[in-house]
XYZ file of C-alpha atoms in Angstrom:
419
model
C -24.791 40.666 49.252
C -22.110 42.302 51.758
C -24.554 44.090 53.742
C -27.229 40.965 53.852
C -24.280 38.926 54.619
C -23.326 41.579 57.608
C -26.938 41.255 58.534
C -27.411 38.075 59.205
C -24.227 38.181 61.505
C -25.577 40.417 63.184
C -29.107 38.379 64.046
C -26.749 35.523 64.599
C -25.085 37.071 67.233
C -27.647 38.192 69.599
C -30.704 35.675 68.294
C -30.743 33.938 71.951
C -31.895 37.999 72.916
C -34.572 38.493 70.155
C -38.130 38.482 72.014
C -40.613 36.523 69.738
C -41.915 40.028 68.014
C -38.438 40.488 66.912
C -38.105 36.802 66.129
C -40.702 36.871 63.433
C -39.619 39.971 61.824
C -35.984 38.474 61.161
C -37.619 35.372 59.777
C -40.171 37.067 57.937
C -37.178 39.774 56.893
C -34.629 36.385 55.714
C -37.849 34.836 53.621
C -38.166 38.176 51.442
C -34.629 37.767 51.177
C -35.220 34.060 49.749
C -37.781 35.057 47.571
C -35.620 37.628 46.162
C -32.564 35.201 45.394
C -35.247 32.739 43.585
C -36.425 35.050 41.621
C -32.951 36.150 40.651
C -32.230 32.854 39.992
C -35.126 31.849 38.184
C -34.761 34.821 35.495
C -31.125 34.334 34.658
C -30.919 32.479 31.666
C -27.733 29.708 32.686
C -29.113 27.083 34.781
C -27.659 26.972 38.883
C -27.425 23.486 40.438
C -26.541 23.388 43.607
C -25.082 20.030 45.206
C -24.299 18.329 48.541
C -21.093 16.873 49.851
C -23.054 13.622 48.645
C -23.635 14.535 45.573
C -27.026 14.730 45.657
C -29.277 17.879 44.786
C -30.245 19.945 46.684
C -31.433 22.867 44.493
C -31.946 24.017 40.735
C -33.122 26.727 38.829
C -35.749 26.983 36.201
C -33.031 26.819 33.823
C -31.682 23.596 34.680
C -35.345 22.214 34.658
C -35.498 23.151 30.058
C -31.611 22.430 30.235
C -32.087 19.102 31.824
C -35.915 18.139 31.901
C -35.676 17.923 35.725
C -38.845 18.008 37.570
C -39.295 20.452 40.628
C -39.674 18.027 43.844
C -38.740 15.211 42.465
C -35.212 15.523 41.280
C -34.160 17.204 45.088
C -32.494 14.562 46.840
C -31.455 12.212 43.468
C -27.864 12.139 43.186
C -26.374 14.663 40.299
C -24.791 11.710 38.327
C -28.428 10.491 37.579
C -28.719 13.656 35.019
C -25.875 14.345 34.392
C -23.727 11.116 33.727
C -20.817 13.027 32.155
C -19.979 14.528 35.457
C -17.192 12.924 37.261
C -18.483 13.600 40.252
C -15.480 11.399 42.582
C -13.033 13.823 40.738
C -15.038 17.094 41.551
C -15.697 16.190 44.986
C -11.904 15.004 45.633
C -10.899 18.436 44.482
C -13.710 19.850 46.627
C -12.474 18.440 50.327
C -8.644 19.395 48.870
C -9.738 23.570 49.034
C -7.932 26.102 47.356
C -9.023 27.072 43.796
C -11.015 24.408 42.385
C -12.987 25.875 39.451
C -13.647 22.815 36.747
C -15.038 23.394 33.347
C -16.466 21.152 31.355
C -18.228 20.716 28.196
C -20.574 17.677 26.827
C -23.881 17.152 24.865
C -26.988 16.277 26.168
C -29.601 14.651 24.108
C -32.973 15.341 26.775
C -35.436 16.581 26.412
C -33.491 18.081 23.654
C -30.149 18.092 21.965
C -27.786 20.352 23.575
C -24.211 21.692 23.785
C -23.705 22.644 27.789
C -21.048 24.430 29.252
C -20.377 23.502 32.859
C -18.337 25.316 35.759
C -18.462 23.850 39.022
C -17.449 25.828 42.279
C -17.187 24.635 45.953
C -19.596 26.282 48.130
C -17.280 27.081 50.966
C -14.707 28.183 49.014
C -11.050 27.766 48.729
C -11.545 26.133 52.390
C -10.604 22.348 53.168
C -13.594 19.990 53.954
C -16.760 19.970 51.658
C -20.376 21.062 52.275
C -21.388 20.893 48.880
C -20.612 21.975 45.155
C -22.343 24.317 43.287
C -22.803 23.791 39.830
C -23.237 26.247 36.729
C -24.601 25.474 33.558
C -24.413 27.753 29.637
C -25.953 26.343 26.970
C -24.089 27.318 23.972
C -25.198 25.155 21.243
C -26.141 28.621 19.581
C -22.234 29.647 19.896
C -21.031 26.422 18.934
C -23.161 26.085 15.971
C -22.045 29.819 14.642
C -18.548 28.165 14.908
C -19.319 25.568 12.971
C -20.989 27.759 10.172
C -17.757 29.858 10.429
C -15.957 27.071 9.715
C -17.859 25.939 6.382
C -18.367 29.412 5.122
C -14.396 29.114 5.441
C -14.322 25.536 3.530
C -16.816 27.057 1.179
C -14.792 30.172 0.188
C -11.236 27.518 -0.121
C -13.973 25.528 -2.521
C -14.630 28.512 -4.839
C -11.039 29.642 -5.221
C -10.221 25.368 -5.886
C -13.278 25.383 -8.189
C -12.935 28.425 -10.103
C -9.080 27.182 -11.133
C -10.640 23.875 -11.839
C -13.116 24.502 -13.980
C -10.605 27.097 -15.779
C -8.072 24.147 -16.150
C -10.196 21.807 -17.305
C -12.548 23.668 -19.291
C -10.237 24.223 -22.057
C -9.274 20.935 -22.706
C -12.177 19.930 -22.355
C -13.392 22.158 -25.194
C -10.614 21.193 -26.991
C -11.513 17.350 -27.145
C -14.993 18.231 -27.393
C -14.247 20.070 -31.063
C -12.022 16.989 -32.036
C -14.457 14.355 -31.235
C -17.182 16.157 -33.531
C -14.047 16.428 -36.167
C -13.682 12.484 -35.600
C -17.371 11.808 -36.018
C -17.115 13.618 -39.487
C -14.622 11.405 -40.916
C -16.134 8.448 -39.277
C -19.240 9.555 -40.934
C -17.031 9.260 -44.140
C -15.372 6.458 -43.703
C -18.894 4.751 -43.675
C -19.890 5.842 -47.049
C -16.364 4.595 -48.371
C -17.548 1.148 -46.807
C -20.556 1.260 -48.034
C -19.408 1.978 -51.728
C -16.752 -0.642 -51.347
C -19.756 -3.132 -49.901
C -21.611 -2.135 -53.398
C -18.690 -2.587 -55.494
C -18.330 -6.238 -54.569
C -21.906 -7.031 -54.677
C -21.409 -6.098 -58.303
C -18.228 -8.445 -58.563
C -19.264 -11.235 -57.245
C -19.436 -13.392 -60.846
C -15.710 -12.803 -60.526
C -13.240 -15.369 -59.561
C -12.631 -15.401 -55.724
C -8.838 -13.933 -56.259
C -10.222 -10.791 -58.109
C -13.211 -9.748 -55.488
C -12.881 -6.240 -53.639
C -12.370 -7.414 -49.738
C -11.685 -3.806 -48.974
C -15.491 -2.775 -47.991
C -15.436 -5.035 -45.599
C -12.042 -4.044 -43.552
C -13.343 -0.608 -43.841
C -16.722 -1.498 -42.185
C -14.652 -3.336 -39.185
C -12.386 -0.445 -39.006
C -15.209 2.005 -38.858
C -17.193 -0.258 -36.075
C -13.341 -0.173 -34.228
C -13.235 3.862 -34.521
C -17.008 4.372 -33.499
C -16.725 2.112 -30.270
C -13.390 4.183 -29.438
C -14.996 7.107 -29.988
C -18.126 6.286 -27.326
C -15.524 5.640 -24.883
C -13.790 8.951 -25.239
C -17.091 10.635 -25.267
C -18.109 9.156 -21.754
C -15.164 9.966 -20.410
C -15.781 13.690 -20.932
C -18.917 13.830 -19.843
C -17.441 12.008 -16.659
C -15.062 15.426 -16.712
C -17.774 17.755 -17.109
C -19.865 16.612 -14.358
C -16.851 16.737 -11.617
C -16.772 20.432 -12.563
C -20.508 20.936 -12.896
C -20.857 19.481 -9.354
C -17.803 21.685 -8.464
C -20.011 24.699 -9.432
C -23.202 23.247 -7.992
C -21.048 23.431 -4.400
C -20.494 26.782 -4.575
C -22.352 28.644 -6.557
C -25.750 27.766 -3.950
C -29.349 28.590 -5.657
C -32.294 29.534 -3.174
C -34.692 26.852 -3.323
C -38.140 27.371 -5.580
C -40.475 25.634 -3.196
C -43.856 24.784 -4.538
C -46.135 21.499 -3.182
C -44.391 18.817 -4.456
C -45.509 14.552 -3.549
C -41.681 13.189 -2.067
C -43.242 9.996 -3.479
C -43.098 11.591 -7.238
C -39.684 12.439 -6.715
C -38.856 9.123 -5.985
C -40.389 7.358 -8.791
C -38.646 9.559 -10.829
C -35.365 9.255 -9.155
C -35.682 5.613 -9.517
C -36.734 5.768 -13.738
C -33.960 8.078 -14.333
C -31.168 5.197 -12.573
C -32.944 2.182 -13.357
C -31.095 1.403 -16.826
C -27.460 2.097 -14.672
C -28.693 -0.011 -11.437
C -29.829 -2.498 -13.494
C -26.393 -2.482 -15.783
C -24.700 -2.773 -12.260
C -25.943 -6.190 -11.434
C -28.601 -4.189 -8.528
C -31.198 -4.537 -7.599
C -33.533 -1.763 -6.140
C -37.045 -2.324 -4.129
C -39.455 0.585 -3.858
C -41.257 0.617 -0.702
C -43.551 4.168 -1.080
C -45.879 4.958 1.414
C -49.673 4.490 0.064
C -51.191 8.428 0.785
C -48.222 10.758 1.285
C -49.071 14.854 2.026
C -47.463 17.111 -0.063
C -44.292 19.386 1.475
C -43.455 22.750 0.162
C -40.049 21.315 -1.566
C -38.166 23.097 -4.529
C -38.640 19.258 -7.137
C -35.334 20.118 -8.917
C -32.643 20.288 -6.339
C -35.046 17.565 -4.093
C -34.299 15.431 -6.827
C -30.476 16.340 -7.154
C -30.544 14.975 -3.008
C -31.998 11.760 -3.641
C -30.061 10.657 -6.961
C -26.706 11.777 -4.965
C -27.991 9.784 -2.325
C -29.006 6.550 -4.737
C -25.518 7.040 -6.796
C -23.658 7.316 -3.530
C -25.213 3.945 -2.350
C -24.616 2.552 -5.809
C -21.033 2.667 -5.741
C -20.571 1.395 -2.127
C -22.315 -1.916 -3.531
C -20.927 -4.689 -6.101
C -22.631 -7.166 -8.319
C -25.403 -8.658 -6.632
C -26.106 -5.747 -4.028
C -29.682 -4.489 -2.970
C -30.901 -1.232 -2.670
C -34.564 0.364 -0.923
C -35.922 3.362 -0.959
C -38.934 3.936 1.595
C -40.884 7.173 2.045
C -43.256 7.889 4.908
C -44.544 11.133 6.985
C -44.302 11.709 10.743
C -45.854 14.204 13.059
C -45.065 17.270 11.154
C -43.034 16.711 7.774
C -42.156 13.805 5.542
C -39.176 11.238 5.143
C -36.880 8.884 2.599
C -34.704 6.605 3.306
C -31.945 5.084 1.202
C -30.567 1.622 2.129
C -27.736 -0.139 0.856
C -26.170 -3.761 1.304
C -22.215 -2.648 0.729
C -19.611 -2.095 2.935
C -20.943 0.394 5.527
C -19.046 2.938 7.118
C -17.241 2.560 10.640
C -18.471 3.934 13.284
C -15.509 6.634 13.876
C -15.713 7.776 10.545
C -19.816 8.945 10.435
C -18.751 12.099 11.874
C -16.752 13.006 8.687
C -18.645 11.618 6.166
C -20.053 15.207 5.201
C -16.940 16.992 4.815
C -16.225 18.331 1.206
C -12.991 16.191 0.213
C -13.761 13.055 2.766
C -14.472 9.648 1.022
C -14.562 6.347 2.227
C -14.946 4.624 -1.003
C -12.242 5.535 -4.345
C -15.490 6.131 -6.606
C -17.362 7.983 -3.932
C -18.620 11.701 -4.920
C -16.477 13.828 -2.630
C -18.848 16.063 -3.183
C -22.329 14.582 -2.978
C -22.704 14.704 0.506
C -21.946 18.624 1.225
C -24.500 19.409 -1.582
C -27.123 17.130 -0.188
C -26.551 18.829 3.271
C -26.911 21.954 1.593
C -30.089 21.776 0.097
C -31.954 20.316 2.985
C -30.323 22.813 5.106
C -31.665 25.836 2.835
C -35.212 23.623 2.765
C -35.370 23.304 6.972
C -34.806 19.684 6.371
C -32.641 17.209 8.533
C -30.222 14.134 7.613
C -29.615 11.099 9.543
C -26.641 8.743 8.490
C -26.806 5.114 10.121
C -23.418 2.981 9.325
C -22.111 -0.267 10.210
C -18.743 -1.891 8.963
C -20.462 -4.713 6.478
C -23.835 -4.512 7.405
C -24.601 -1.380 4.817
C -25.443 2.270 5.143
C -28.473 3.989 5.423
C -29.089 7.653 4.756
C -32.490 9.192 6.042
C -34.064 12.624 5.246
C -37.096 14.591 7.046
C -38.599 17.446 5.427
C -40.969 19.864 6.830
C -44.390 19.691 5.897
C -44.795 23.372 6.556
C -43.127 26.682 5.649
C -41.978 28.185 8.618
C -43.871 31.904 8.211
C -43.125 35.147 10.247
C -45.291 36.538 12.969
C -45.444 40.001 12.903
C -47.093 41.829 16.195
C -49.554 44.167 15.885
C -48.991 47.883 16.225
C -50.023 49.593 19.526
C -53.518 50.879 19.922
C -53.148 55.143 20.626
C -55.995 56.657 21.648
């Protein structure tokens, strides 16, 4: 750039001497030059925005046009702030007419014509000089960089989760085994404490030509001692298996399966989603409306852990919801893959806390799963699915799932023809 720099001084200074011939080869030497820069520019994968004291545009790359979804022609001339509206362009341009070292990052998300985590550095064009004639702006997308950052982060949270669940499920396995042993002890004598009734019952029925004082009354405080024992005994046993599934969805979180995809009907899944929670909705004071789309294609899904998402998803809505409460479920396909949606009438979720609702130990309810919602973002992860999670603070919650309708198969290129 030195010596075309050096070159174009030198036309500068004697142009008023250049005869027409040499004229047009300087013009026709500085368009080569042009075309050269654009196609420089064009290649480079960042996008180059260049700006004017007004901040409006004056040029872009074919970068910025797939960063952006700006239109050659059209955008030239549009102030910057119209496409990019998380640029503070009084700031920049301040610090532009001050000179010296003005370099400004920035980062932000942009949502057209596609989701995006951008990277912005913005330069003056003249410099560290005072004055402005214009700003030139660069843009990196590194949604790719961000994202590995974020998988960093929950392989991190996922290896803290095995070491947590490892201890847990040592800690409260033996108990657990323990109390499962006694209980089955329990039921034996139970078991004989029922017969002793039952002979003292018999007993009596053969007494009962005796005078009132002399009948047997201990059959029947056996019987409401046994009926005492058995209901304790239910309760105890429901309370382990509350135990065992914390640590069975402890090992569910991180001890990940691949998924066993075969065409499945999401509308199947439902139905049987909905059977299997029916009798605890119902015993909830809920009540649940089914609204399944008529003819529903079949997606490549593995049924078992499919199933695992939605009644996380249902159970999860359940216990945001008291007496009274109403839950949907709705199915439908789009474009290229199919969808469910789970709706709830409880308390909703604020709007600052949606971003956390997915992390492992995060909770905004006391009989939430704090681990639901990382295994249902699992699974559809591993499945190419997506998750949408719309919350309002009383007006409910709504959790929606898209799943592809296709597997996703490798193109290999074919080998070279040698002659």
């Amino acid at each position: 750039m030195a010596a075309k720099s050096s070159f174009l001084d030198k036309v500068l200074g004697r142009i008023g001497r250049l005869d027409p011939e040499g004229l047009q080869t300087v013009v026709q030497r500085l368009a080569r030059e042009r075309s050269f820069l654009e196609t420089l520019f064009n290649t480079i994968e960042d996008g180059v925005l260049v700006v004017d004291e007004q901040g409006r545009i004056v040029y872009f790359n074919q970068a910025v046009t797939n960063l952006l979804g700006l239109k050659p022609h059209e955008a030239e001339g549009q102030p910057v702030t119209r496409h990019l509206a998380e640029l503070n362009w009084k700031e920049l341009s301040a610090r532009d007419r001050a000179g010296g070292q003005q370099v400004v990052r920035h980062e932000f998300e942009v949502n057209y014509p596609r989701k995006r985590f951008l990277r912005l550095y913005a330069a003056p064009l003249d410099g560290e000089a005072t004055g402005s004639s214009g700003v030139a702006l660069i843009l990196h997308d590194a949604t790719e960089a961000r994202q590995k950052t974020f998988d960093a982060i929950e392989s991190e949270r996922i290896q803290a989760l095995t070491l947590l669940a490892a201890s847990v499920a040592h800690e409260i396995g033996n108990p657990l085994n323990a109390l499962h042993i006694h209980l089955q002890l329990m039921e034996r004598e139970l078991k004989k404490l029922n017969q002793t009734a039952a002979g003292l019952s018999r007993a009596r029925l053969a007494t009962q030509k005796r005078p009132r004082s002399q009948t047997l009354q201990g059959g029947d405080d056996t019987a409401d001692i046994a009926a005492r024992l058995e209901k304790y005994l239910s309760v105890a046993k429901g309370e382990i298996s509350r135990l065992d599934y914390i640590v069975t969805q402890f090992l569910q979180a991180i001890r990940p399966t691949p998924p066993q995809k075969k065409p499945v009907s999401l509308n199947d899944l439902a139905r049987e989603t909905i059977e299997l929670l029916r009798p605890e909705i119902e015993n909830r004071g809920l009540t649940i409306e089914e609204k399944l789309a008529l003819q529903l294609p079949s997606a490549p899904l593995d049924p078992a852990q499919i199933k695992q998402v939605l009644v996380n998803l249902v159970k999860n809505a359940m216990q945001a919801m008291t007496r009274g409460g109403a839950l949907t479920m709705q199915t439908g396909a789009g474009h290229d893959g199919v969808w469910v949606s789970i709706a709830d009438t409880g308390c909703g979720i604020p709007k600052e806390q949606l971003n956390r609702i997915f992390e492992p130990f995060y909770t905004t309810k006391k009989k939430r799963s704090v681990l639901g919602l990382m295994i249902v973002q699992r699974i559809l992860r591993e499945h190419g699915g997506l998750i949408k999670l719309e919350g309002h603070v009383e007006q409910g919650t709504t959790f929606g799932i898209c799943l592809p309708m296709h597997e996703w198969q490798p193109r290999l290129f074919e080998a070279p023809l040698h002659d």
